[in-house]
């Protein structure tokens, strides 16, 4: 049984939150980097699907965008639906959304520096923010499930 060293549960930030529900969706390379490495670096993205208060995007849109992304070519991805409450409006407006977890590092992979991974994940957040017309995309960079850095990317 695989053990993923990343936190995927509910999260809260000033004025907003994300509460996951439903099954985990695996895509990209289906390696088990968390079984082959003592240190697992992940990027956890939080994305809402509304634009202007109306539903516009879906999980399929987000997965397609991430699949064409700046992520390392040997990355493994996990996505999950959830309810996203935007931190920018300070209003309690809940919307459908998702979290996407990009897992760095797998056996036999070309090593990627953590600083390069962080930079590429920031670029991916900018891409998601623009392409999906989001007010904000939040990214947590985690080391073995502990948040080491949070990025808030806005348009």
Coordinates of N, CA and C in Angstrom, one line a residue:
X1 N 0.8 -1.2 0.0 CA 0.0 0.0 0.0 C 0.9 1.2 0.0
X2 N 0.6 2.2 -0.9 CA 1.4 3.4 -1.0 C 1.0 4.3 0.1
X3 N 2.0 5.0 0.6 CA 1.8 6.1 1.6 C 2.3 7.4 1.0
X4 N 1.4 8.3 0.9 CA 1.7 9.6 0.3 C 2.0 10.6 1.4
X5 N 3.2 11.1 1.3 CA 3.6 12.1 2.3 C 3.2 13.5 1.9
X6 N 2.0 13.7 1.9 CA 1.4 15.1 1.5 C 0.1 15.2 2.2
X7 N -0.2 16.4 2.6 CA -1.5 16.7 3.3 C -2.5 17.0 2.2
X8 N -3.7 16.3 2.2 CA -4.7 16.5 1.2 C -6.0 16.9 1.8
X9 N -6.1 17.1 3.1 CA -7.3 17.3 3.8 C -7.8 18.8 3.7
X10 N -8.8 19.1 4.5 CA -9.3 20.5 4.5 C -8.2 21.5 4.9
X11 N -8.3 22.7 4.3 CA -7.4 23.7 4.7 C -8.1 25.1 4.7
X12 N -7.6 25.9 5.5 CA -8.2 27.2 5.8 C -7.1 28.3 5.7
X13 N -7.5 29.4 5.2 CA -6.6 30.6 5.2 C -7.4 31.8 5.5
X14 N -6.8 32.9 5.6 CA -7.5 34.2 6.0 C -8.7 34.4 5.0
X15 N -9.9 34.2 5.5 CA -11.1 34.6 4.7 C -11.5 33.5 3.7
X16 N -10.8 32.4 3.6 CA -11.2 31.3 2.7 C -10.9 29.9 3.1
X17 N -11.3 29.0 2.3 CA -11.0 27.6 2.7 C -11.2 26.7 1.5
X18 N -10.8 25.4 1.7 CA -11.0 24.4 0.7 C -11.3 23.1 1.5
X19 N -12.5 22.5 1.1 CA -12.9 21.2 1.7 C -13.0 20.2 0.7
X20 N -12.1 19.2 0.6 CA -12.2 18.2 -0.4 C -13.3 17.2 -0.2
X21 N -13.8 16.6 -1.3 CA -14.7 15.5 -1.2 C -14.6 14.6 -2.5
X22 N -15.0 13.4 -2.4 CA -15.0 12.5 -3.5 C -13.7 11.8 -3.7
X23 N -13.6 11.0 -4.7 CA -12.4 10.1 -4.9 C -11.2 10.9 -5.4
X24 N -10.0 10.4 -5.2 CA -8.8 11.0 -5.8 C -8.7 10.5 -7.2
X25 N -8.3 11.4 -8.1 CA -8.2 11.1 -9.5 C -6.7 11.2 -9.8
X26 N -6.1 10.1 -10.3 CA -4.7 10.0 -10.6 C -4.5 10.2 -12.1
X27 N -3.5 11.1 -12.5 CA -3.2 11.2 -13.9 C -1.7 11.6 -14.0
X28 N -1.2 11.7 -15.3 CA 0.2 11.8 -15.4 C 0.9 10.5 -15.2
X29 N 2.2 10.6 -14.9 CA 3.0 9.4 -14.7 C 2.5 8.7 -13.4
X30 N 2.2 7.4 -13.4 CA 1.7 6.8 -12.2 C 2.8 6.1 -11.4
X31 N 3.8 6.8 -11.1 CA 4.9 6.2 -10.3 C 4.5 6.4 -8.9
X32 N 5.3 5.8 -8.0 CA 5.1 5.9 -6.6 C 6.3 6.6 -5.9
X33 N 6.5 7.9 -6.2 CA 7.7 8.6 -5.7 C 7.7 8.6 -4.2
X34 N 6.6 8.5 -3.5 CA 6.5 8.5 -2.1 C 7.1 7.2 -1.5
X35 N 7.1 6.2 -2.3 CA 7.7 4.9 -1.8 C 9.2 4.8 -2.0
X36 N 9.7 5.7 -2.9 CA 11.1 5.5 -3.3 C 12.0 6.7 -2.7
X37 N 11.4 7.6 -2.0 CA 12.2 8.7 -1.6 C 11.9 9.0 -0.1
X38 N 12.9 9.4 0.7 CA 12.7 9.8 2.1 C 12.0 11.1 2.2
X39 N 12.2 12.0 1.2 CA 11.7 13.3 1.2 C 10.8 13.4 -0.1
X40 N 9.5 13.8 0.2 CA 8.6 14.0 -0.9 C 8.2 15.5 -1.0
X41 N 8.5 16.1 -2.1 CA 8.1 17.5 -2.3 C 6.8 17.5 -3.2
X42 N 5.8 18.3 -2.8 CA 4.6 18.4 -3.6 C 4.2 19.8 -3.7
X43 N 3.4 20.1 -4.7 CA 2.8 21.4 -4.9 C 1.3 21.1 -4.9
X44 N 0.5 21.8 -4.0 CA -0.9 21.6 -3.8 C -1.6 22.9 -4.3
X45 N -2.3 22.8 -5.4 CA -3.0 23.9 -6.0 C -4.5 23.9 -5.6
X46 N -5.0 25.1 -5.3 CA -6.5 25.2 -5.0 C -7.1 26.1 -6.0
X47 N -8.1 25.6 -6.7 CA -8.7 26.4 -7.8 C -10.2 26.3 -7.8
X48 N -10.9 27.4 -7.9 CA -12.3 27.4 -7.9 C -12.7 27.4 -9.4
X49 N -14.0 27.0 -9.7 CA -14.4 26.8 -11.0 C -15.4 27.9 -11.5
X50 N -15.7 28.8 -10.7 CA -16.6 29.9 -11.0 C -15.8 31.1 -11.6
X51 N -16.5 31.8 -12.5 CA -16.0 33.1 -13.0 C -17.2 34.1 -12.9
X52 N -17.0 35.2 -12.2 CA -18.1 36.1 -12.0 C -19.3 35.6 -11.3
X53 N -19.0 34.7 -10.4 CA -20.1 34.1 -9.6 C -20.9 33.0 -10.2
X54 N -20.5 32.6 -11.5 CA -21.2 31.6 -12.2 C -20.2 30.4 -12.6
X55 N -20.7 29.2 -12.5 CA -19.9 28.0 -12.8 C -19.4 28.1 -14.3
X56 N -18.2 27.9 -14.6 CA -17.6 28.0 -15.9 C -16.7 26.9 -16.3
X57 N -15.9 26.4 -15.3 CA -14.9 25.4 -15.6 C -15.2 24.1 -14.8
X58 N -14.6 23.0 -15.3 CA -14.8 21.7 -14.7 C -13.4 21.1 -14.3
X59 N -13.5 19.9 -13.6 CA -12.3 19.2 -13.3 C -11.6 18.8 -14.6
X60 N -12.3 18.4 -15.6 CA -11.7 18.1 -16.9 C -10.8 19.2 -17.5
X61 N -11.4 20.5 -17.4 CA -10.6 21.6 -17.9 C -9.3 21.8 -17.1
X62 N -9.4 21.6 -15.8 CA -8.2 21.8 -15.0 C -7.2 20.7 -15.2
X63 N -7.6 19.5 -15.3 CA -6.7 18.4 -15.6 C -6.0 18.6 -17.0
X64 N -6.8 19.0 -18.0 CA -6.2 19.2 -19.3 C -5.1 20.3 -19.2
X65 N -5.4 21.4 -18.5 CA -4.5 22.5 -18.4 C -3.2 22.1 -17.7
X66 N -3.3 21.3 -16.6 CA -2.2 20.9 -15.8 C -1.4 19.9 -16.6
X67 N -2.0 19.0 -17.4 CA -1.3 18.0 -18.2 C -0.4 18.7 -19.3
X68 N -0.8 19.9 -19.7 CA 0.0 20.6 -20.7 C 1.0 21.5 -20.0
X69 N 1.2 21.4 -18.7 CA 1.9 22.4 -17.9 C 3.4 22.4 -17.9
X70 N 4.0 23.2 -17.1 CA 5.4 23.3 -16.9 C 6.0 22.3 -15.9
X71 N 5.2 21.4 -15.5 CA 5.6 20.4 -14.4 C 6.7 19.5 -15.0
X72 N 7.5 18.9 -14.1 CA 8.5 18.0 -14.5 C 7.8 16.8 -15.3
X73 N 8.5 16.3 -16.4 CA 7.8 15.3 -17.2 C 7.5 14.0 -16.5
X74 N 8.2 13.8 -15.4 CA 8.0 12.5 -14.7 C 7.1 12.7 -13.4
X75 N 6.4 13.8 -13.4 CA 5.6 14.1 -12.2 C 4.3 13.2 -12.2
X76 N 3.9 12.9 -11.0 CA 2.6 12.2 -10.8 C 1.6 13.3 -10.2
X77 N 0.4 13.2 -10.7 CA -0.7 14.1 -10.3 C -1.8 13.4 -9.6
X78 N -2.4 14.2 -8.7 CA -3.6 13.7 -8.0 C -4.6 14.9 -8.0
X79 N -5.8 14.7 -8.4 CA -6.8 15.8 -8.3 C -8.0 15.3 -7.5
X80 N -8.7 16.2 -6.9 CA -9.9 15.9 -6.1 C -10.8 17.1 -6.1
X81 N -12.1 16.8 -6.2 CA -13.1 17.9 -6.1 C -13.1 18.4 -4.7
X82 N -13.7 19.6 -4.6 CA -13.9 20.2 -3.3 C -14.7 21.5 -3.4
X83 N -15.0 22.1 -2.2 CA -15.7 23.3 -2.1 C -14.7 24.4 -1.8
X84 N -14.6 25.4 -2.6 CA -13.6 26.5 -2.5 C -14.3 27.7 -2.1
X85 N -13.8 28.4 -1.0 CA -14.3 29.7 -0.6 C -13.2 30.7 -0.8
X86 N -13.5 31.6 -1.7 CA -12.4 32.6 -2.1 C -12.0 33.5 -0.9
X87 N -10.7 33.7 -0.8 CA -10.2 34.6 0.2 C -10.2 36.0 -0.2
X88 N -10.4 36.3 -1.5 CA -10.3 37.7 -2.0 C -11.5 38.5 -1.7
X89 N -12.7 37.9 -1.8 CA -13.9 38.7 -1.7 C -14.4 38.9 -0.2
X90 N -13.9 38.1 0.7 CA -14.3 38.1 2.1 C -15.8 37.8 2.3
X91 N -16.4 37.4 1.2 CA -17.8 37.0 1.3 C -17.8 35.4 1.4
X92 N -18.8 34.9 2.0 CA -18.9 33.4 2.1 C -19.6 33.0 0.8
X93 N -18.9 32.9 -0.3 CA -19.4 32.4 -1.6 C -18.7 31.1 -1.8
X94 N -19.4 30.0 -1.7 CA -18.8 28.7 -1.9 C -19.0 28.3 -3.3
X95 N -18.0 27.7 -3.9 CA -18.1 27.2 -5.3 C -17.4 25.9 -5.4
X96 N -17.8 25.2 -6.5 CA -17.1 24.0 -6.8 C -15.7 24.3 -7.2
X97 N -14.8 23.4 -6.9 CA -13.4 23.6 -7.3 C -12.7 22.3 -7.1
X98 N -11.3 22.4 -7.1 CA -10.5 21.2 -7.0 C -9.2 21.6 -6.4
X99 N -8.6 20.5 -5.9 CA -7.2 20.6 -5.5 C -6.4 19.7 -6.5
X100 N -5.2 20.1 -6.9 CA -4.4 19.3 -7.7 C -3.0 19.2 -7.0
X101 N -2.6 18.0 -6.8 CA -1.3 17.8 -6.1 C -0.3 17.3 -7.2
X102 N 0.8 17.9 -7.3 CA 1.9 17.5 -8.2 C 3.0 17.0 -7.3
X103 N 3.4 15.8 -7.6 CA 4.4 15.1 -6.7 C 5.7 15.1 -7.5
X104 N 6.7 15.6 -6.9 CA 8.0 15.6 -7.5 C 8.8 14.4 -7.0
X105 N 9.6 13.8 -7.9 CA 10.6 12.8 -7.4 C 10.0 11.4 -7.6
X106 N 10.7 10.6 -8.4 CA 10.4 9.2 -8.5 C 11.6 8.5 -8.8
X107 N 11.6 7.2 -8.6 CA 12.8 6.4 -8.8 C 13.2 6.5 -10.3
X108 N 14.5 6.7 -10.5 CA 15.1 6.8 -11.8 C 14.8 8.1 -12.5
X109 N 14.2 9.0 -11.9 CA 13.8 10.3 -12.5 C 15.1 11.2 -12.6
X110 N 15.1 12.1 -13.5 CA 16.1 13.1 -13.6 C 15.9 14.0 -12.4
X111 N 16.9 14.2 -11.5 CA 16.7 15.1 -10.4 C 16.3 16.5 -10.8
X112 N 15.4 17.1 -10.0 CA 15.0 18.5 -10.2 C 15.2 19.2 -8.9
X113 N 15.9 20.3 -9.0 CA 16.2 21.1 -7.8 C 14.8 21.6 -7.2
X114 N 14.7 21.7 -5.9 CA 13.5 22.2 -5.3 C 13.2 23.6 -5.7
X115 N 14.3 24.4 -5.8 CA 14.0 25.8 -6.3 C 13.5 25.9 -7.7
X116 N 13.9 25.0 -8.6 CA 13.3 24.9 -9.9 C 11.9 24.5 -9.9
X117 N 11.6 23.5 -9.0 CA 10.2 23.0 -8.9 C 9.3 24.1 -8.4
X118 N 9.8 24.8 -7.4 CA 9.0 25.9 -6.8 C 8.7 27.0 -7.9
X119 N 9.7 27.3 -8.7 CA 9.6 28.3 -9.8 C 8.6 27.8 -10.8
X120 N 8.7 26.6 -11.2 CA 7.8 26.0 -12.2 C 6.3 26.0 -11.7
X121 N 6.2 25.7 -10.4 CA 4.8 25.6 -9.9 C 4.2 27.0 -9.8
X122 N 5.0 28.0 -9.5 CA 4.6 29.4 -9.5 C 4.1 29.8 -10.9
X123 N 4.9 29.4 -12.0 CA 4.5 29.6 -13.3 C 3.2 28.9 -13.7
X124 N 3.1 27.7 -13.2 CA 1.8 27.0 -13.5 C 0.7 27.7 -12.9
X125 N 0.8 28.2 -11.6 CA -0.3 28.9 -11.0 C -0.7 30.1 -11.8
X126 N 0.3 30.8 -12.3 CA 0.0 32.0 -13.2 C -0.8 31.5 -14.4
X127 N -0.4 30.4 -15.0 CA -1.0 29.9 -16.2 C -2.5 29.5 -15.9
X128 N -2.7 28.8 -14.8 CA -4.0 28.5 -14.3 C -4.9 29.7 -14.1
X129 N -4.3 30.7 -13.4 CA -5.0 31.9 -13.0 C -5.5 32.6 -14.3
X130 N -4.6 32.8 -15.3 CA -5.0 33.5 -16.5 C -6.0 32.6 -17.3
X131 N -5.7 31.4 -17.6 CA -6.5 30.5 -18.5 C -7.9 30.3 -17.9
X132 N -8.0 30.2 -16.6 CA -9.3 29.9 -16.0 C -9.9 31.1 -15.4
X133 N -9.4 32.3 -15.7 CA -9.9 33.6 -15.3 C -10.2 33.7 -13.8
X134 N -9.2 33.2 -13.0 CA -9.4 33.2 -11.5 C -8.9 34.5 -10.9
X135 N -9.6 34.8 -9.8 CA -9.1 36.0 -9.0 C -7.9 35.6 -8.3
X136 N -7.8 34.3 -7.8 CA -6.6 33.9 -7.1 C -6.5 32.4 -7.3
X137 N -5.2 31.9 -7.4 CA -4.9 30.5 -7.3 C -3.9 30.4 -6.2
X138 N -4.2 29.5 -5.2 CA -3.3 29.3 -4.1 C -2.5 28.0 -4.2
X139 N -1.2 28.1 -4.0 CA -0.3 27.0 -4.1 C 0.4 26.8 -2.7
X140 N 0.4 25.6 -2.2 CA 1.2 25.2 -1.1 C 2.4 24.3 -1.6
X141 N 3.6 24.7 -1.2 CA 4.7 23.8 -1.5 C 4.9 23.0 -0.2
X142 N 4.8 21.7 -0.3 CA 4.9 20.9 0.9 C 6.2 20.0 0.9
X143 N 6.7 19.7 2.0 CA 7.8 18.8 2.2 C 7.3 17.7 3.1
X144 N 7.1 16.5 2.7 CA 6.6 15.4 3.5 C 5.3 15.8 4.2
X145 N 4.4 16.6 3.5 CA 3.1 16.9 4.0 C 3.1 18.2 4.9
X146 N 4.2 18.8 5.1 CA 4.3 20.1 5.9 C 4.5 21.2 4.9
X147 N 3.6 22.2 5.1 CA 3.7 23.4 4.2 C 4.9 24.2 4.5
X148 N 5.8 24.4 3.5 CA 7.0 25.1 3.6 C 6.9 26.5 3.0
X149 N 6.0 26.7 2.0 CA 5.8 28.0 1.4 C 4.4 28.0 0.8
X150 N 3.7 29.2 0.9 CA 2.4 29.4 0.2 C 2.6 30.5 -0.8
X151 N 2.0 30.3 -1.9 CA 2.0 31.3 -3.0 C 0.5 31.7 -3.3
X152 N 0.2 33.0 -3.4 CA -1.1 33.4 -3.8 C -0.8 34.2 -5.1
X153 N -1.4 33.6 -6.2 CA -1.2 34.2 -7.5 C -2.5 34.8 -7.9
X154 N -2.4 36.1 -8.3 CA -3.6 36.8 -8.7 C -3.4 37.4 -10.1
X155 N -4.5 37.8 -10.7 CA -4.3 38.4 -12.1 C -3.9 39.8 -12.0

